[in-house]
Coordinates of C-alpha atoms in Angstrom, one line a residue:
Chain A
X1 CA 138.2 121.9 35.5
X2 CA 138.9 119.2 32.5
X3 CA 137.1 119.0 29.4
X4 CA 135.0 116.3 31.2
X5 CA 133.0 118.4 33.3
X6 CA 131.6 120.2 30.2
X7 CA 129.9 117.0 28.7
X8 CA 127.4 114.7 30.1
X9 CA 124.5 117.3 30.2
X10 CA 121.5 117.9 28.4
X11 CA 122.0 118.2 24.7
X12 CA 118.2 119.4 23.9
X13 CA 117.9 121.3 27.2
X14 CA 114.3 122.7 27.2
X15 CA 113.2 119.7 26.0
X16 CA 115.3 117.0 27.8
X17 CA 114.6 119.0 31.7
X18 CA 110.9 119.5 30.5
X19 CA 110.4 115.3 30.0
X20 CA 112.7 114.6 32.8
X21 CA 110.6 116.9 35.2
X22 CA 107.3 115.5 34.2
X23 CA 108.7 112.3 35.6
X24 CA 109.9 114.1 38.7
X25 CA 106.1 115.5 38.9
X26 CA 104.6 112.1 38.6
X27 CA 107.2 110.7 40.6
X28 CA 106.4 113.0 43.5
X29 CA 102.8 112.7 43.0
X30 CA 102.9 109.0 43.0
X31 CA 105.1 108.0 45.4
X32 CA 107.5 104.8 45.1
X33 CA 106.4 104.5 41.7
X34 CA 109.7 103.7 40.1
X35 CA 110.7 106.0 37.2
X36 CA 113.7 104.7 34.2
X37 CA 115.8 108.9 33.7
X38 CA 117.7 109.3 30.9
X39 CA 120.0 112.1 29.5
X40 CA 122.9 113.1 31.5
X41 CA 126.6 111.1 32.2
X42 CA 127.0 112.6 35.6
X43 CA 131.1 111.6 36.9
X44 CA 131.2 109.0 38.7
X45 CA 129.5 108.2 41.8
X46 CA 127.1 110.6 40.9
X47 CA 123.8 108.2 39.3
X48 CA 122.7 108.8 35.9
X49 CA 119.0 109.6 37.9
X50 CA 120.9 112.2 40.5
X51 CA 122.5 114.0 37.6
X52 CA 118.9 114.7 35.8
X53 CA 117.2 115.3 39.2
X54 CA 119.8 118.2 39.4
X55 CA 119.9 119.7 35.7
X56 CA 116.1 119.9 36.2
X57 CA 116.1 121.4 39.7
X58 CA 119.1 123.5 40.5
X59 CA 120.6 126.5 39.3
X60 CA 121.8 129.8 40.6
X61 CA 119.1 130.4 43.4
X62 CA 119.5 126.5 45.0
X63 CA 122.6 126.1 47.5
X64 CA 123.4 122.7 46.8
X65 CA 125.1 120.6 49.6
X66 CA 127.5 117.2 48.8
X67 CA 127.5 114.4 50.9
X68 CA 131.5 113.4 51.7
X69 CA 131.0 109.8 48.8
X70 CA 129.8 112.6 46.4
X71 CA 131.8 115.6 47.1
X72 CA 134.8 115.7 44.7
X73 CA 136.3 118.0 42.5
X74 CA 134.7 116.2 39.2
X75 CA 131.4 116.5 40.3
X76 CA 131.9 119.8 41.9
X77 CA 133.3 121.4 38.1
X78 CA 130.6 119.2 36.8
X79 CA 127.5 120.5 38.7
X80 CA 128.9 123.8 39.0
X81 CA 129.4 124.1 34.7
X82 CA 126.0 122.5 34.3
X83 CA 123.6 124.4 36.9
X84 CA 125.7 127.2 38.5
X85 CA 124.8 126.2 41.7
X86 CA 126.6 127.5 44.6
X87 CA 127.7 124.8 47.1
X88 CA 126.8 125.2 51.0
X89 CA 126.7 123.5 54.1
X90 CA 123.6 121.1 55.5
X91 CA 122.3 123.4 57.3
X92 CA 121.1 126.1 54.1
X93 CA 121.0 123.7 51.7
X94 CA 117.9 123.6 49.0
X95 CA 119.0 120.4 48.2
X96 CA 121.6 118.1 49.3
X97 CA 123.4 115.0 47.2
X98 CA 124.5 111.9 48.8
X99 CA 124.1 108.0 50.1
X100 CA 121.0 107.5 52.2
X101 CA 122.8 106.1 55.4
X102 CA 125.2 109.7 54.8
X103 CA 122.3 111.7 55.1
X104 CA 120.8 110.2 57.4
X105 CA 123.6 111.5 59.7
X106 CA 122.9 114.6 58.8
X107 CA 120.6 116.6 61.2
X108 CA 120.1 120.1 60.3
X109 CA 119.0 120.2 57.1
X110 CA 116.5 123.0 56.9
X111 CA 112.6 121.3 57.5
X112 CA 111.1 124.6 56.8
X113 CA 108.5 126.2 59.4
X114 CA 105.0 126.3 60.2
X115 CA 103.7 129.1 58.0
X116 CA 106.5 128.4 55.3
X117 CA 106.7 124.5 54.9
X118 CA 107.8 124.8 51.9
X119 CA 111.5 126.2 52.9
X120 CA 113.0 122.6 53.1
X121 CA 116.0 121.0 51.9
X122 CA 114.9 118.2 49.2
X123 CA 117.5 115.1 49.3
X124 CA 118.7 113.3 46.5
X125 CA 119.3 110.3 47.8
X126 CA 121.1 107.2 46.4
X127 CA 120.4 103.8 47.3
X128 CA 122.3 100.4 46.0
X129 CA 119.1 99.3 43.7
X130 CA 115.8 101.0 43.9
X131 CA 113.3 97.9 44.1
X132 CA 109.6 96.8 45.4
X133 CA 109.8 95.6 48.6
X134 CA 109.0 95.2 52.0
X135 CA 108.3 98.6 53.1
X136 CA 104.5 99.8 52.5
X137 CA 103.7 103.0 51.6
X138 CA 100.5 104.7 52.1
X139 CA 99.4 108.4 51.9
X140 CA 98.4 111.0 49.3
X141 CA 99.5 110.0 45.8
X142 CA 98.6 106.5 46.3
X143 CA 95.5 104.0 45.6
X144 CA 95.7 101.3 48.1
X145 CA 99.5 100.9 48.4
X146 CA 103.2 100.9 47.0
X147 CA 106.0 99.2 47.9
X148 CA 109.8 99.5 47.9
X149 CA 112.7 98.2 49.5
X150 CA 114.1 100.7 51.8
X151 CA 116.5 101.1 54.8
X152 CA 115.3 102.0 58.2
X153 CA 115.4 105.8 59.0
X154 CA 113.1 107.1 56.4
X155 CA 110.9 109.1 58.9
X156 CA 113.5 110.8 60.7
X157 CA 115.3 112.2 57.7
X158 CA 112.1 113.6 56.2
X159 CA 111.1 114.7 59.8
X160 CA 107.5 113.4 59.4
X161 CA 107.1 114.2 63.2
X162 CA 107.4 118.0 61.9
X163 CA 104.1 117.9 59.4
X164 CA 103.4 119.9 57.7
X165 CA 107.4 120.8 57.8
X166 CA 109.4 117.8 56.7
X167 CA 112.1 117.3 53.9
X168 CA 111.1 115.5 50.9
X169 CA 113.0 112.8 49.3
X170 CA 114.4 111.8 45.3
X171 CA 115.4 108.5 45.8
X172 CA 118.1 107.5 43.0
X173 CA 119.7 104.4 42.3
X174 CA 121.8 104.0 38.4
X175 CA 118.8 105.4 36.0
X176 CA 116.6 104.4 38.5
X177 CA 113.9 107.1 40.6
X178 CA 111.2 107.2 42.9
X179 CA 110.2 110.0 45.9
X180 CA 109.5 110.0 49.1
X181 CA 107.9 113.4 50.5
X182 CA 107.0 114.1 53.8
X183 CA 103.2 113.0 53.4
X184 CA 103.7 109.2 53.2
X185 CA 103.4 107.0 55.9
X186 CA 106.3 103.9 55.8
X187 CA 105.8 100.8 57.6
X188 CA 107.6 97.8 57.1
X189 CA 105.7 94.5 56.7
Chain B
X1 CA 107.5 144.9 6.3
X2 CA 105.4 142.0 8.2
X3 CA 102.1 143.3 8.7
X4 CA 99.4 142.8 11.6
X5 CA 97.6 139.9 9.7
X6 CA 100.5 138.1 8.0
X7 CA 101.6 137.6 12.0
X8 CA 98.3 136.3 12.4
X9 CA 97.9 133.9 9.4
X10 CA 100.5 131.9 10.5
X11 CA 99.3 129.8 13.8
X12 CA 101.2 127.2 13.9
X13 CA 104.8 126.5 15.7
X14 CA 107.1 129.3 15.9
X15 CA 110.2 127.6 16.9
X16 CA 111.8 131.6 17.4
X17 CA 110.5 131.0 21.1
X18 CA 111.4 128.9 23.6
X19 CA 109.9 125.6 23.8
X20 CA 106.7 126.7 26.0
X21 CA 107.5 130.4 26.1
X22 CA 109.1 130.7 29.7
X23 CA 112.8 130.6 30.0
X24 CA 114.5 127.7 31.4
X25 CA 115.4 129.5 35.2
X26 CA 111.5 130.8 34.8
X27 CA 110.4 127.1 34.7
X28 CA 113.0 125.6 37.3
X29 CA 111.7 128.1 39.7
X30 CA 108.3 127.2 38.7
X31 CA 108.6 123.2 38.8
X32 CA 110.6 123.7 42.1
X33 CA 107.7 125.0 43.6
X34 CA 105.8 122.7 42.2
X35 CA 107.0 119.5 43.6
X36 CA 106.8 121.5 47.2
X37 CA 103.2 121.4 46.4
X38 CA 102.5 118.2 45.9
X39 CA 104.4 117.1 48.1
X40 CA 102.6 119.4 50.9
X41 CA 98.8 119.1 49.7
X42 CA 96.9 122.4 49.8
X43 CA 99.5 123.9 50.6
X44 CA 99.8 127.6 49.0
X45 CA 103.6 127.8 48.0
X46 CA 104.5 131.3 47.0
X47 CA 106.6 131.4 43.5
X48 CA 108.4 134.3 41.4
X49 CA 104.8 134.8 38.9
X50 CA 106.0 136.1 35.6
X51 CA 104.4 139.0 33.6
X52 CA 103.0 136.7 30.6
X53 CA 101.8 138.2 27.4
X54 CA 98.3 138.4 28.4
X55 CA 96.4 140.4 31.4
X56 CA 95.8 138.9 35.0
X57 CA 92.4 137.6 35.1
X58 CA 92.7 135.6 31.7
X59 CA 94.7 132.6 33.6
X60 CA 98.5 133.9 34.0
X61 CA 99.0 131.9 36.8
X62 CA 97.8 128.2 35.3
X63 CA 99.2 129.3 32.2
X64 CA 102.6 129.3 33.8
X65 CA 102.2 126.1 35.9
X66 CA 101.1 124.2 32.3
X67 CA 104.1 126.2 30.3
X68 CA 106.5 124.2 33.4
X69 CA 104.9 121.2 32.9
X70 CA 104.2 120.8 28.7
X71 CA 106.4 118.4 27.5
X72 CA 106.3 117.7 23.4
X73 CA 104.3 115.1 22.8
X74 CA 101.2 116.3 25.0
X75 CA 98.0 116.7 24.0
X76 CA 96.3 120.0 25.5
X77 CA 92.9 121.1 26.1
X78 CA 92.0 124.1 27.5
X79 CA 88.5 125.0 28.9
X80 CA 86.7 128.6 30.1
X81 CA 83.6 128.1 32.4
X82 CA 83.6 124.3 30.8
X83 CA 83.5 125.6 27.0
X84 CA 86.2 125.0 24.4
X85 CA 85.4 127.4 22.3
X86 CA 85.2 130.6 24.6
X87 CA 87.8 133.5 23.7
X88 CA 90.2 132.5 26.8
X89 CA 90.3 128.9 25.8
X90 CA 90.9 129.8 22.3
X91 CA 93.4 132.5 23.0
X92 CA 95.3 129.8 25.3
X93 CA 95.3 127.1 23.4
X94 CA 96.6 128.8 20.0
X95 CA 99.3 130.3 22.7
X96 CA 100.7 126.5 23.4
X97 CA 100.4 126.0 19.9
X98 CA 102.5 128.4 18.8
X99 CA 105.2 128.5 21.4
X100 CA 105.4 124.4 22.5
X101 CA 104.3 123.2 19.3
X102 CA 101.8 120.9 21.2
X103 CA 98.8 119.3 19.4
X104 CA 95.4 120.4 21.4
X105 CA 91.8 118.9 21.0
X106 CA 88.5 119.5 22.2
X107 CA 87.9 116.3 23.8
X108 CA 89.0 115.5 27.5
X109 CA 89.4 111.8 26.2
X110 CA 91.9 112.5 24.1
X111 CA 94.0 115.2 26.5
X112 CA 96.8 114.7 28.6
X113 CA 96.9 118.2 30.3
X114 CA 93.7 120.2 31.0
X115 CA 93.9 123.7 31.6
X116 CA 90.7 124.9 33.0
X117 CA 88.7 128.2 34.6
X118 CA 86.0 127.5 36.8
X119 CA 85.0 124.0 36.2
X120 CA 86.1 120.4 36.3
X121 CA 84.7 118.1 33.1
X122 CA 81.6 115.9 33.4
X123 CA 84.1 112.8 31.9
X124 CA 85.9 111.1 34.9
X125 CA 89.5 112.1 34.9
X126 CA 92.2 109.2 34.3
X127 CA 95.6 108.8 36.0
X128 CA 97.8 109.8 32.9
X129 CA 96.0 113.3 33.1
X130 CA 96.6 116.8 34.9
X131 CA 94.2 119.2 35.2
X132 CA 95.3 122.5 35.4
X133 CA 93.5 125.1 37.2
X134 CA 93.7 129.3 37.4
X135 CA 93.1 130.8 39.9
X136 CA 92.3 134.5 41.0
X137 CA 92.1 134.5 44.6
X138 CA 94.4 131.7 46.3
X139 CA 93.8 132.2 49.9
X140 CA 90.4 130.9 51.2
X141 CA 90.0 132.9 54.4
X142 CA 91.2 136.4 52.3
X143 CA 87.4 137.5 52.6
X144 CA 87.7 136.7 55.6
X145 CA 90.8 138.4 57.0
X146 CA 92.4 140.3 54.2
X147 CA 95.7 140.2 56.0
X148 CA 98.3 137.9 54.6
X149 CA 100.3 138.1 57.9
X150 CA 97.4 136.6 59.5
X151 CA 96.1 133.7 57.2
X152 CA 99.5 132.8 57.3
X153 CA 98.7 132.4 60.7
X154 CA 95.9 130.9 60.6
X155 CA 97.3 128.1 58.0
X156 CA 100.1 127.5 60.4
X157 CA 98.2 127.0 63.5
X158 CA 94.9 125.1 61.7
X159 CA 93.2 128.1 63.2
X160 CA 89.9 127.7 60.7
X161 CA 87.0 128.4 63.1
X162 CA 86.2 131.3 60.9
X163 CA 85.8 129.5 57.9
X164 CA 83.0 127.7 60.2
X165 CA 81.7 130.7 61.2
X166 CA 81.5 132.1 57.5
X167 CA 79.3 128.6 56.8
X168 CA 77.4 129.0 60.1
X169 CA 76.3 132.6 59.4
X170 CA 75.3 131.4 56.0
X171 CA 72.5 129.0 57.3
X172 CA 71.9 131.5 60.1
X173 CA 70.6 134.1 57.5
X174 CA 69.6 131.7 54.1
X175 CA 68.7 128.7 56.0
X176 CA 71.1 126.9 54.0
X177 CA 74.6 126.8 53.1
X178 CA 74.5 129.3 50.7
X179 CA 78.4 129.4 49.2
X180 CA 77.9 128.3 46.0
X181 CA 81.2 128.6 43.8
X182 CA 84.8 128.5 45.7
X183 CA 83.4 126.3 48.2
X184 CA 85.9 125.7 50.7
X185 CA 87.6 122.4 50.9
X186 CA 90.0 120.2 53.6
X187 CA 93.0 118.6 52.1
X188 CA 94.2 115.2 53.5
X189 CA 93.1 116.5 56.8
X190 CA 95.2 119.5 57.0
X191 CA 94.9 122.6 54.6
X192 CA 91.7 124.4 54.1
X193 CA 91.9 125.1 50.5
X194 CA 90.0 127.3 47.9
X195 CA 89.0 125.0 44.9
X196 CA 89.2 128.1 42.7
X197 CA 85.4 129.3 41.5
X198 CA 84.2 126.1 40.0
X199 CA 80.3 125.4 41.1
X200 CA 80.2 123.2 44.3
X201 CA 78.8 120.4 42.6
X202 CA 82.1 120.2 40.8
X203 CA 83.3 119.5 44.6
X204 CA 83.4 115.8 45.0
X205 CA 85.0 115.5 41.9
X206 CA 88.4 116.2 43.2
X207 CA 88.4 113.7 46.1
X208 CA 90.2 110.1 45.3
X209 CA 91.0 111.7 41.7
X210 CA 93.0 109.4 40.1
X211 CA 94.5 112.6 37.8
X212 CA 97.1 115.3 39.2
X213 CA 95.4 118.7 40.1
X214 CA 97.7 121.3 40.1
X215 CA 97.0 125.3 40.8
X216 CA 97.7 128.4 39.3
X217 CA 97.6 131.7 40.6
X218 CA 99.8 134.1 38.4
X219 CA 98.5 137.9 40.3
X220 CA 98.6 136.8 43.8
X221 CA 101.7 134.6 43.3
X222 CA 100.9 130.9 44.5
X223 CA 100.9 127.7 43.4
X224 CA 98.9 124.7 45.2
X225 CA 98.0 121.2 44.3
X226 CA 96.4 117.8 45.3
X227 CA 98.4 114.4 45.0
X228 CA 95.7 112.1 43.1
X229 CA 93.9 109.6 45.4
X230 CA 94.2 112.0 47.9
X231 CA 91.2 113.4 50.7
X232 CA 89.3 116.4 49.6
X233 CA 86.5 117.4 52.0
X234 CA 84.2 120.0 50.9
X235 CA 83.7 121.5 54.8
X236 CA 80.0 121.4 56.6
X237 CA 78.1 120.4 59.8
X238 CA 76.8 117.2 61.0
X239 CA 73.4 118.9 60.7
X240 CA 73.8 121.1 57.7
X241 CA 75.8 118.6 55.0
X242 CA 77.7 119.2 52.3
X243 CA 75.4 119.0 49.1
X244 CA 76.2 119.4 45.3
X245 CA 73.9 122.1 43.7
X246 CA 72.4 121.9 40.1
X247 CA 69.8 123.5 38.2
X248 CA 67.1 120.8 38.8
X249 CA 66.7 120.2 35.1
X250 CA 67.8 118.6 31.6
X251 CA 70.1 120.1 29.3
X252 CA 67.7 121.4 26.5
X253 CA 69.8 119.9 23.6
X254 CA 71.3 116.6 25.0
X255 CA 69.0 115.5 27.5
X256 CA 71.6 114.8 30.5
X257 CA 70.0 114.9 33.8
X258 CA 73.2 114.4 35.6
X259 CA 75.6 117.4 34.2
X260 CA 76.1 121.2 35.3
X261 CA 73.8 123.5 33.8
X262 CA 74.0 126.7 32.1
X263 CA 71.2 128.8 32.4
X264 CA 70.5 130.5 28.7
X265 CA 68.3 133.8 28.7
X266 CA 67.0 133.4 25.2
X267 CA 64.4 136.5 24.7
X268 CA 63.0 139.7 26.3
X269 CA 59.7 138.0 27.9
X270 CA 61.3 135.6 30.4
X271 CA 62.1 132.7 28.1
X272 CA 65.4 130.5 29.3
X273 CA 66.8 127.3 28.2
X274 CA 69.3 125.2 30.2
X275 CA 72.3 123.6 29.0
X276 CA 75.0 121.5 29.5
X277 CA 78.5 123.7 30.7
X278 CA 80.9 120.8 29.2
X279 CA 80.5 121.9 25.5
X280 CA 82.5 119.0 25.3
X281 CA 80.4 116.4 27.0
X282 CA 77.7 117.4 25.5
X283 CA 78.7 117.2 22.0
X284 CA 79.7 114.0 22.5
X285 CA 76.2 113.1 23.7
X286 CA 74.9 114.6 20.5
X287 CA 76.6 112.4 18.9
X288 CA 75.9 109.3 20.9
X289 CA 72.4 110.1 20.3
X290 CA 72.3 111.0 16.2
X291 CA 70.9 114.2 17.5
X292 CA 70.5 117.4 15.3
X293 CA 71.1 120.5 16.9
X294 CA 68.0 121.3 18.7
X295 CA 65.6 124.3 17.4
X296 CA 65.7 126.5 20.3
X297 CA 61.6 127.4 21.3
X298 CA 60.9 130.9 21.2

């Protein structure tokens, strides 16, 4: 561990994670609405959004897993300085860190079951720019419909097929964020 | 030495606690579960409730979902059986006062988070609100089968036929659907979902709300919510449907013929007045109309 891994976090924390998770609220109640984070200086190629998404939500109880782009030893001192987080494989994770075409690989992350939904991996998930475009999304959260510009594949990592299990989705891209949970229909137009 | 009532004088900020009492891990747990249940609407997600420094029954469990979600610059309002000025709603809202510094009003115009027990306000809801609600009994079939094991069960396999049979027993014997309060509703087509006791005619309120409803129950440990714009079905039969229910009557001081009623026993011989439950909609209707406070007939 280098000095480095100790900056880069909240300053204010209470108040930062408490602003920072309002935005993750709204985001996950509105979904593809497209949120600016602020706050944290993650190392690199961790986004500036996925750092906050992380200070908010993890700590000792979440096992975190790192997709291969995002698992190094910076990030690893970084997150495990900032949150405590243990780090564990795809298949326990609580939440798991990484490039949406790398998850996507990645089959067993926990979708919970029928009477506890709820014990499902949420994945951070960077894209190159997070953007309106062609794909509509309909569902709870939404009046009418939002769009965004996302890659194929978007059912089958949240498992929609599963409902009401599923995995629910932080999309990230720079300071960029939006979510995806399991409730929203995708089509592309 | 401090005494009782110097503690006392001094409502405002106390920047000794934590901003919005709970401590961080407290609120990470609490927002984690939080985005679970928006995320799966009606959904009862169980989470770590925290003793709080006031008894169960007086709104622990939204008290802890509105701590997790307070940030500094929002504007809080808290309401009891629609009042504002009700010992829980006062007790709560000094509590945000003090420990998140937050400015609170009276007016759900003017709020961006709404705590509430029991009702839903007569003013529409916006998108940049939440509305907060505690809760005492989560689990909408637990009069039904008190085992958790079970409406776990039940959740899990959309086994509700004895909700139905609950309803159907209540026309069988009153003629009528006669579950007034805590009527049972279907979110987004999957979870049957207690609305917490608010009056059935507060019932269509929540469907297509364009605000964030969040629940709170601190005793039994769960935390549920509904996405805005989302489905909320109060349940029924083709034959028998759904109706809202209000005292078919005007409010005695501002005339509205549309808002819940309070029925007011006002003397030994039978007399009664009805009034509006939102203290704060109808103040404002007072005030619309240039009205004095109404003489109350004897």
């Amino acid at each position: 561990m280098d000095a480095s891994s100790l900056s880069g976090g909240f300053v204010d924390h209470a108040v930062q994670s408490a602003t920072a998770f309002r935005d993750l609220l709204q985001a996950m109640a509105r979904p593809g609405l497209i949120f600016t984070m602020n706050g944290t200086e993650p190392p690199a190629p961790l986004s500036i959004a996925a750092g906050v998404a992380v200070l908010t939500l993890c700590d000792a109880d979440t096992m975190i897993y790192l997709a291969p782009s995002v698992d190094n030893d910076d990030i690893r001192s970084w997150v495990a300085f900032h949150t405590g987080a243990p780090f564990a494989s795809s298949r326990v994770a609580d939440f798991a860190i990484g490039k949406w075409d790398e998850l996507f690989e990645i089959k067993d992350f926990p979708a919970g079951n029928d009477e506890y939904p709820d014990r499902s991996a949420t994945l951070i998930c960077s894209l190159p720019a997070l953007v309106a475009g062609k794909t509509r999304l309909t569902g709870p959260g939404i009046k009418g419909a939002h769009w965004l510009d996302l890659p194929d594949g978007g059912d089958e990592m949240r498992r929609v097929d599963l409902y009401p299990c599923g995995r629910d989705l932080i999309l990230t891209a720079g300071d960029q964020l939006a979510a995806l949970p399991r409730t929203i229909h995708l089509e592309t137009g | 030495m401090t005494t009782h009532s110097e503690i006392h004088d001094d409502l405002s900020f106390e920047d000794s606690y934590n901003f919005a009492y709970l401590d961080e891990q407290t609120k990470r747990m609490i927002r984690r579960a939080l985005l679970k249940a928006v995320a799966i609407p009606g959904y009862q997600v169980p989470f770590a409730s925290r003793e709080m420094p006031m008894p169960y029954g007086w709104g622990t469990g939204g008290v802890q979902v509105t701590a997790a979600c307070l940030v500094p610059d929002d504007c809080v309002k808290v309401i009891d059986q629609g009042a504002d000025d009700t010992t829980n709603a006062v007790s709560i809202r000094s509590f945000f006062e003090r420990t998140a510094g937050v400015a609170t009003t009276e007016k759900t115009t003017d709020a961006s988070l709404i705590q509430t027990r029991h009702r839903i306000p007569e003013t529409p809801l916006t998108e940049d609100q939440i509305l907060v609600y505690q809760v005492p009994i989560p689990e909408p079939l637990r009069f039904l089968e008190p085992r958790e094991t079970e409406t776990r069960k039940m959740h899990a396999l959309t086994e509700y036929g004895l909700m139905h049979v609950k309803l159907y027993e209540d026309i069988s014997q009153h003629g009528h659907i006669a579950t007034s309060y805590a009527y049972p509703v279907k979110v987004d087509d999957r979870y049957i979902m207690d609305p917490s006791p608010i009056p059935k005619f507060d019932n269509p309120k929540m469907d297509d709300c364009p605000a964030l409803q969040l629940f709170g129950a601190g005793r039994e440990q769960r935390i549920y919510a509904i996405p805005p714009y989302s489905k909320v079905k109060s349940l029924d039969f083709d034959d028998y449907p759904f109706s809202q229910l209000r005292a078919p009557e005007t409010c005695a001081i501002c005339g509205a013929d549309d808002s819940y009623l309070d029925e007011m026993i006002i003397d030994d011989d039978g007399g009664r007045m009805f009034v509006c439950s939102d203290t704060d909609f109808c103040a404002s209707r007072q005030n619309e109309q240039g009205f004095e406070p109404a003489e109350v007939a004897s």
